Amino acid sequence: MESWRLHRIKRKIMKKLIIITLLLFSQLVVAQKYFTRTGTTHFKASVEAFEPVEAINNSSTSILNVASGDIAVQLFISAFQFKVALMQEHFNENYMDSDTYPKTTFRGKLSNFSLENLQNQKEFPLQGTLTIRGIKKEISTIAKVSFKKNIIKLSSNFSVEPQDFGIEIPSIVRKKIAEKINIKINYELAEKK
Amino acid sequence: MNWLKKNKLLVGIGLFTLIIFLGYKYTYKPHKTIENLAPVYTGNSIEFLQKSSLDFKQWNTKIIEITGQVTGIDTKGITLDNQIFCQFKHVEKLSILSQNQKITIKGRVVGYDDLLEELKLNQCILK
């Protein structure tokens, strides 16, 4: 009888311990991530003297693992907003095929990343794979990061070429679209709870 | 006929102006705004999720009007029923909303976000 009771108490304690460990562990894991759903991604392919070819995407999702520096970005091509509606239409239908390839993703890593001493902006090398229209390309750039009021501000820029992703530009507009497309990112990441 | 022959130049200029005008109107047509577009789906947010989860891609860029419960409010938008993030067109409207409130929102489906495992809407307006 006595040993049976002891066994029950033991089991209860074990259960509680497991729950507590799980809780602690899950918090540890969750606290390491910062994210945004409304990051700004901007691209510019303008040629001087012609109409500006640029657009902004204010719905970019990004998750940063602050322990490892791993970063993931995902955005939808159709959420790029152009000043000229017709240009937006052509961008989606003729150049990016956003029906077939709705997403663009980036998976990379901030080298030697640490949240310490980030009150002032610091630069970290950023390397990763950009996937546009299902075609992968390695990107290597520098990211500027600061950490204030529990918000991580991350900005960076790099350039790509349309042919890297199999995007054909008809010769009639070739002169109006830059050879290199500049991409700028600006994300404000908050702690993921 | 006689009149046309006499005023060839005038007719020419008129036609030319018309073509330029139509061309300009076509090239610089305004963006379609969320207020003026008709929703292709109207109903409950949970039911929409069930329906759209069969093929999320098909719903990209579609306008929908859904009713659900507010489960999260942040600086740019709200979360409906823990699974739909609605980015607002006018962020000042966010201040009148409160947690657990039942609301109807009209917005454009951006797509299914695999990183956060939620559906994303933008340009949302309150109904």
Coordinates of C-alpha atoms in Angstrom, one line a residue:
Chain A
M1 CA 0.0 0.0 0.0
E2 CA 2.7 2.4 1.1
S3 CA 4.9 1.7 -1.9
W4 CA 2.0 2.2 -4.2
R5 CA 1.3 5.6 -2.8
L6 CA 5.0 6.6 -3.0
H7 CA 4.9 5.5 -6.6
R8 CA 2.0 7.7 -7.4
I9 CA 3.6 10.7 -5.8
K10 CA 6.8 10.0 -7.7
R11 CA 4.9 9.9 -10.9
K12 CA 3.2 13.2 -10.2
I13 CA 6.5 14.9 -9.5
M14 CA 8.0 13.4 -12.6
K15 CA 5.0 14.8 -14.7
K16 CA 5.4 18.2 -13.2
L17 CA 9.2 18.2 -13.8
I18 CA 8.6 17.2 -17.4
I19 CA 6.1 20.0 -17.9
I20 CA 8.4 22.6 -16.3
T21 CA 11.4 21.5 -18.4
L22 CA 9.2 21.6 -21.5
L23 CA 8.0 25.1 -20.7
L24 CA 11.5 26.4 -19.9
F25 CA 12.8 24.8 -23.1
S26 CA 10.1 26.2 -25.3
Q27 CA 10.6 29.7 -24.0
L28 CA 14.3 29.4 -24.6
V29 CA 13.7 28.4 -28.2
V30 CA 11.0 31.0 -28.8
A31 CA 13.0 33.9 -27.2
Q32 CA 15.8 33.4 -29.8
K33 CA 13.7 34.5 -32.7
Y34 CA 12.9 37.9 -34.0
F35 CA 10.5 38.5 -36.8
T36 CA 8.4 40.9 -39.0
R37 CA 5.5 40.4 -41.3
T38 CA 5.6 43.9 -42.7
G39 CA 9.2 44.4 -43.8
T40 CA 10.0 46.8 -46.6
T41 CA 11.7 45.4 -49.8
H42 CA 12.4 47.9 -52.5
F43 CA 13.8 47.4 -55.9
K44 CA 15.0 49.9 -58.5
A45 CA 15.8 49.2 -62.2
S46 CA 15.5 52.8 -63.4
V47 CA 17.6 54.3 -66.2
E48 CA 18.1 58.0 -66.1
A49 CA 15.9 60.1 -68.4
F50 CA 13.3 57.3 -68.6
E51 CA 10.3 56.6 -66.5
P52 CA 11.4 55.2 -63.1
V53 CA 11.1 51.5 -62.8
E54 CA 10.8 50.8 -59.1
A55 CA 8.4 49.2 -56.7
I56 CA 8.0 48.6 -53.0
N57 CA 6.8 45.6 -51.0
N58 CA 5.6 46.4 -47.5
S59 CA 4.5 42.8 -46.7
S60 CA 7.8 41.0 -46.5
T61 CA 8.1 38.3 -43.8
S62 CA 11.5 37.8 -42.2
I63 CA 12.6 35.6 -39.3
L64 CA 16.0 36.0 -37.6
N65 CA 17.5 33.5 -35.2
V66 CA 19.6 35.7 -33.0
A67 CA 21.6 32.8 -31.6
S68 CA 22.8 31.5 -34.9
G69 CA 22.4 34.5 -37.2
D70 CA 20.2 32.5 -39.6
I71 CA 17.8 34.6 -41.5
A72 CA 14.8 33.7 -43.7
V73 CA 12.8 36.0 -45.8
Q74 CA 9.7 35.4 -47.8
L75 CA 7.7 37.8 -50.0
F76 CA 5.0 37.7 -52.6
I77 CA 5.8 39.2 -56.0
S78 CA 2.2 40.4 -56.4
A79 CA 2.5 42.6 -53.3
F80 CA 5.1 44.9 -55.0
Q81 CA 3.4 48.2 -55.5
F82 CA 4.3 50.4 -58.5
K83 CA 3.4 54.0 -59.1
V84 CA 2.0 53.1 -62.5
A85 CA -0.7 50.5 -62.4
L86 CA 0.1 49.2 -65.9
M87 CA 3.8 48.7 -65.1
Q88 CA 2.7 46.6 -62.1
E89 CA 0.5 44.5 -64.4
H90 CA 3.3 43.9 -66.8
F91 CA 5.8 43.2 -64.0
N92 CA 3.5 40.4 -62.7
E93 CA 2.3 39.0 -66.0
N94 CA 5.2 39.4 -68.4
Y95 CA 8.3 39.5 -66.4
M96 CA 7.8 37.7 -63.1
D97 CA 5.0 35.2 -63.9
S98 CA 3.7 35.8 -60.4
D99 CA 0.8 33.3 -61.0
T100 CA 3.3 30.5 -61.6
Y101 CA 6.0 31.7 -59.2
P102 CA 4.1 33.7 -56.5
K103 CA 7.0 33.8 -54.0
T104 CA 10.5 34.9 -53.6
T105 CA 12.6 33.5 -50.7
F106 CA 15.9 34.2 -49.2
R107 CA 17.7 31.9 -46.8
G108 CA 21.0 33.1 -45.4
K109 CA 23.2 33.8 -42.4
L110 CA 24.7 36.8 -40.7
S111 CA 28.2 35.9 -39.9
N112 CA 29.5 36.3 -36.3
F113 CA 26.1 37.7 -35.3
S114 CA 25.5 38.6 -31.7
L115 CA 22.9 40.9 -30.1
E116 CA 25.5 42.3 -27.7
N117 CA 26.7 45.9 -28.2
L118 CA 24.2 46.6 -30.9
Q119 CA 23.0 49.9 -29.5
N120 CA 24.9 51.5 -32.3
Q121 CA 24.6 50.2 -35.8
K122 CA 27.0 47.5 -36.7
E123 CA 27.8 45.7 -40.0
F124 CA 27.7 42.0 -40.5
P125 CA 28.5 40.0 -43.6
L126 CA 25.3 38.4 -45.0
Q127 CA 25.4 35.4 -47.3
G128 CA 22.6 33.3 -48.6
T129 CA 20.5 31.9 -51.4
L130 CA 18.0 34.0 -53.2
T131 CA 15.2 32.1 -55.0
I132 CA 13.3 34.0 -57.7
R133 CA 11.1 32.2 -60.2
G134 CA 12.4 28.9 -58.8
I135 CA 16.0 29.8 -59.7
K136 CA 18.6 30.0 -57.0
K137 CA 21.4 32.4 -56.8
E138 CA 24.0 33.0 -54.1
I139 CA 24.1 36.5 -52.7
S140 CA 26.9 38.0 -50.6
T141 CA 26.5 41.4 -49.1
I142 CA 26.8 43.4 -45.9
A143 CA 23.9 44.0 -43.5
K144 CA 23.6 46.9 -41.1
V145 CA 22.0 45.9 -37.8
S146 CA 21.0 47.8 -34.7
F147 CA 19.1 46.7 -31.6
K148 CA 17.1 49.2 -29.6
K149 CA 14.0 48.9 -27.4
N150 CA 13.8 45.2 -28.2
I151 CA 13.5 45.9 -31.9
I152 CA 16.2 44.7 -34.4
K153 CA 16.6 47.0 -37.4
L154 CA 18.2 45.3 -40.3
S155 CA 19.0 46.9 -43.6
S156 CA 21.0 45.8 -46.6
N157 CA 21.2 46.2 -50.3
F158 CA 22.6 44.1 -53.2
S159 CA 22.1 43.9 -56.9
V160 CA 21.0 41.2 -59.3
E161 CA 20.6 40.8 -63.0
P162 CA 17.3 39.8 -64.7
Q163 CA 19.0 37.1 -66.7
D164 CA 20.2 35.4 -63.5
F165 CA 16.6 34.3 -63.0
G166 CA 15.7 33.7 -66.6
I167 CA 13.8 36.9 -67.0
E168 CA 13.8 38.0 -70.6
I169 CA 13.5 41.7 -71.3
P170 CA 12.2 42.5 -74.8
S171 CA 14.5 44.6 -76.9
I172 CA 11.9 47.3 -77.3
V173 CA 12.2 48.2 -73.6
R174 CA 15.8 47.0 -73.1
K175 CA 17.1 50.5 -72.9
K176 CA 14.5 51.6 -70.3
I177 CA 15.4 48.9 -67.8
A178 CA 18.7 48.9 -66.0
E179 CA 21.2 46.1 -66.5
K180 CA 21.5 45.7 -62.8
I181 CA 18.6 45.8 -60.4
N182 CA 19.2 47.2 -57.0
I183 CA 17.4 45.6 -54.1
K184 CA 17.1 47.3 -50.8
I185 CA 15.7 45.7 -47.7
N186 CA 14.6 47.3 -44.5
Y187 CA 13.2 45.2 -41.7
E188 CA 12.2 46.0 -38.2
L189 CA 12.1 42.7 -36.3
A190 CA 10.3 42.2 -33.0
E191 CA 10.6 39.4 -30.6
K192 CA 8.6 36.3 -31.5
K193 CA 6.5 35.2 -28.5
Chain B
M1 CA -16.6 65.1 -98.0
N2 CA -15.8 68.5 -99.2
W3 CA -15.5 69.7 -95.7
L4 CA -13.2 66.9 -94.8
K5 CA -10.9 67.7 -97.7
K6 CA -10.8 71.4 -96.8
N7 CA -10.0 70.8 -93.1
K8 CA -7.5 67.9 -93.6
L9 CA -5.1 69.5 -91.2
L10 CA -7.7 70.1 -88.5
V11 CA -9.0 66.6 -88.7
G12 CA -5.5 65.2 -88.6
I13 CA -4.6 67.2 -85.5
G14 CA -7.9 66.2 -83.9
L15 CA -7.3 62.4 -84.5
F16 CA -3.7 62.7 -83.3
T17 CA -4.8 64.4 -80.0
L18 CA -7.4 61.7 -79.5
I19 CA -4.9 58.9 -79.9
I20 CA -2.4 60.6 -77.6
F21 CA -5.2 61.1 -75.0
L22 CA -6.4 57.5 -75.2
G23 CA -2.8 56.2 -75.1
Y24 CA -2.1 58.3 -72.0
K25 CA -5.3 57.2 -70.3
Y26 CA -4.4 53.5 -70.9
T27 CA -0.8 53.8 -69.8
Y28 CA -1.5 55.8 -66.7
K29 CA -4.8 54.2 -65.6
P30 CA -5.2 54.5 -61.9
H31 CA -4.7 51.6 -59.5
K32 CA -7.8 49.7 -58.6
T33 CA -8.6 50.4 -55.0
I34 CA -9.8 47.9 -52.4
E35 CA -12.9 50.1 -51.8
N36 CA -14.1 49.7 -55.4
L37 CA -13.4 46.0 -55.9
A38 CA -16.0 43.4 -55.2
P39 CA -15.0 40.6 -52.9
V40 CA -14.9 37.1 -54.5
Y41 CA -15.5 35.5 -51.1
T42 CA -17.7 36.8 -48.2
G43 CA -18.1 34.9 -45.0
N44 CA -16.5 33.4 -41.9
S45 CA -12.7 33.5 -41.5
I46 CA -12.4 29.9 -40.3
E47 CA -14.5 28.6 -43.1
F48 CA -12.4 30.5 -45.6
L49 CA -9.2 29.0 -44.2
Q50 CA -10.7 25.5 -44.6
K51 CA -11.7 26.3 -48.1
S52 CA -8.5 28.0 -49.2
S53 CA -6.2 25.5 -47.6
L54 CA -7.0 23.1 -50.4
D55 CA -5.2 25.3 -52.8
F56 CA -3.8 28.6 -51.4
K57 CA -2.2 29.6 -54.7
Q58 CA -5.6 30.0 -56.3
W59 CA -6.6 32.7 -53.8
N60 CA -3.5 34.9 -54.3
T61 CA -4.4 38.5 -55.1
K62 CA -8.1 37.8 -54.6
I63 CA -10.3 40.3 -52.7
I64 CA -12.1 38.7 -49.8
E65 CA -14.4 39.9 -47.0
I66 CA -14.2 37.8 -43.8
T67 CA -15.6 37.9 -40.3
G68 CA -13.5 36.7 -37.4
Q69 CA -12.2 37.3 -33.9
V70 CA -9.2 39.6 -33.3
T71 CA -6.5 37.6 -31.5
G72 CA -3.6 39.9 -31.9
I73 CA -3.0 43.6 -32.6
D74 CA 0.4 45.0 -33.7
T75 CA 1.6 48.3 -35.3
K76 CA 0.7 47.5 -38.9
G77 CA -2.3 45.1 -38.6
I78 CA -4.2 42.5 -36.7
T79 CA -4.4 38.7 -36.5
L80 CA -7.7 37.1 -37.0
D81 CA -8.4 33.7 -35.3
N82 CA -4.6 33.2 -34.8
Q83 CA -4.2 32.2 -38.4
I84 CA -4.8 35.2 -40.6
F85 CA -2.7 38.3 -40.6
C86 CA -4.4 41.4 -42.0
Q87 CA -2.1 44.3 -42.8
F88 CA -4.2 47.5 -42.6
K89 CA -4.5 50.2 -45.3
H90 CA -5.0 52.9 -42.7
V91 CA -3.1 52.0 -39.6
E92 CA -4.8 54.7 -37.5
K93 CA -7.9 52.5 -37.6
L94 CA -6.1 49.9 -35.5
S95 CA -6.5 52.0 -32.3
I96 CA -10.3 51.5 -32.2
L97 CA -9.9 47.7 -32.2
S98 CA -9.6 45.5 -29.1
Q99 CA -8.7 42.0 -28.4
N100 CA -11.3 39.3 -28.9
Q101 CA -13.6 41.7 -30.8
K102 CA -15.5 40.2 -33.7
I103 CA -15.0 42.2 -36.9
T104 CA -15.5 42.1 -40.6
I105 CA -12.5 43.0 -42.8
K106 CA -12.2 43.4 -46.6
G107 CA -8.7 42.8 -47.9
R108 CA -6.5 41.4 -50.6
V109 CA -5.0 38.0 -50.2
V110 CA -1.2 38.2 -50.4
G111 CA -0.7 34.5 -50.0
Y112 CA 0.1 31.8 -47.5
D113 CA 3.2 32.5 -45.5
D114 CA 5.0 29.2 -44.8
L115 CA 7.5 30.9 -42.5
L116 CA 4.9 31.9 -40.0
E117 CA 2.2 29.4 -41.1
E118 CA -0.5 32.0 -41.6
L119 CA -2.5 33.5 -44.3
K120 CA -1.6 37.1 -45.1
L121 CA -3.9 39.8 -46.3
N122 CA -3.0 43.4 -47.1
Q123 CA -4.8 46.7 -47.8
C124 CA -7.4 45.7 -45.3
I125 CA -10.2 48.0 -44.4
L126 CA -12.9 47.6 -41.8
K127 CA -16.4 46.9 -42.9

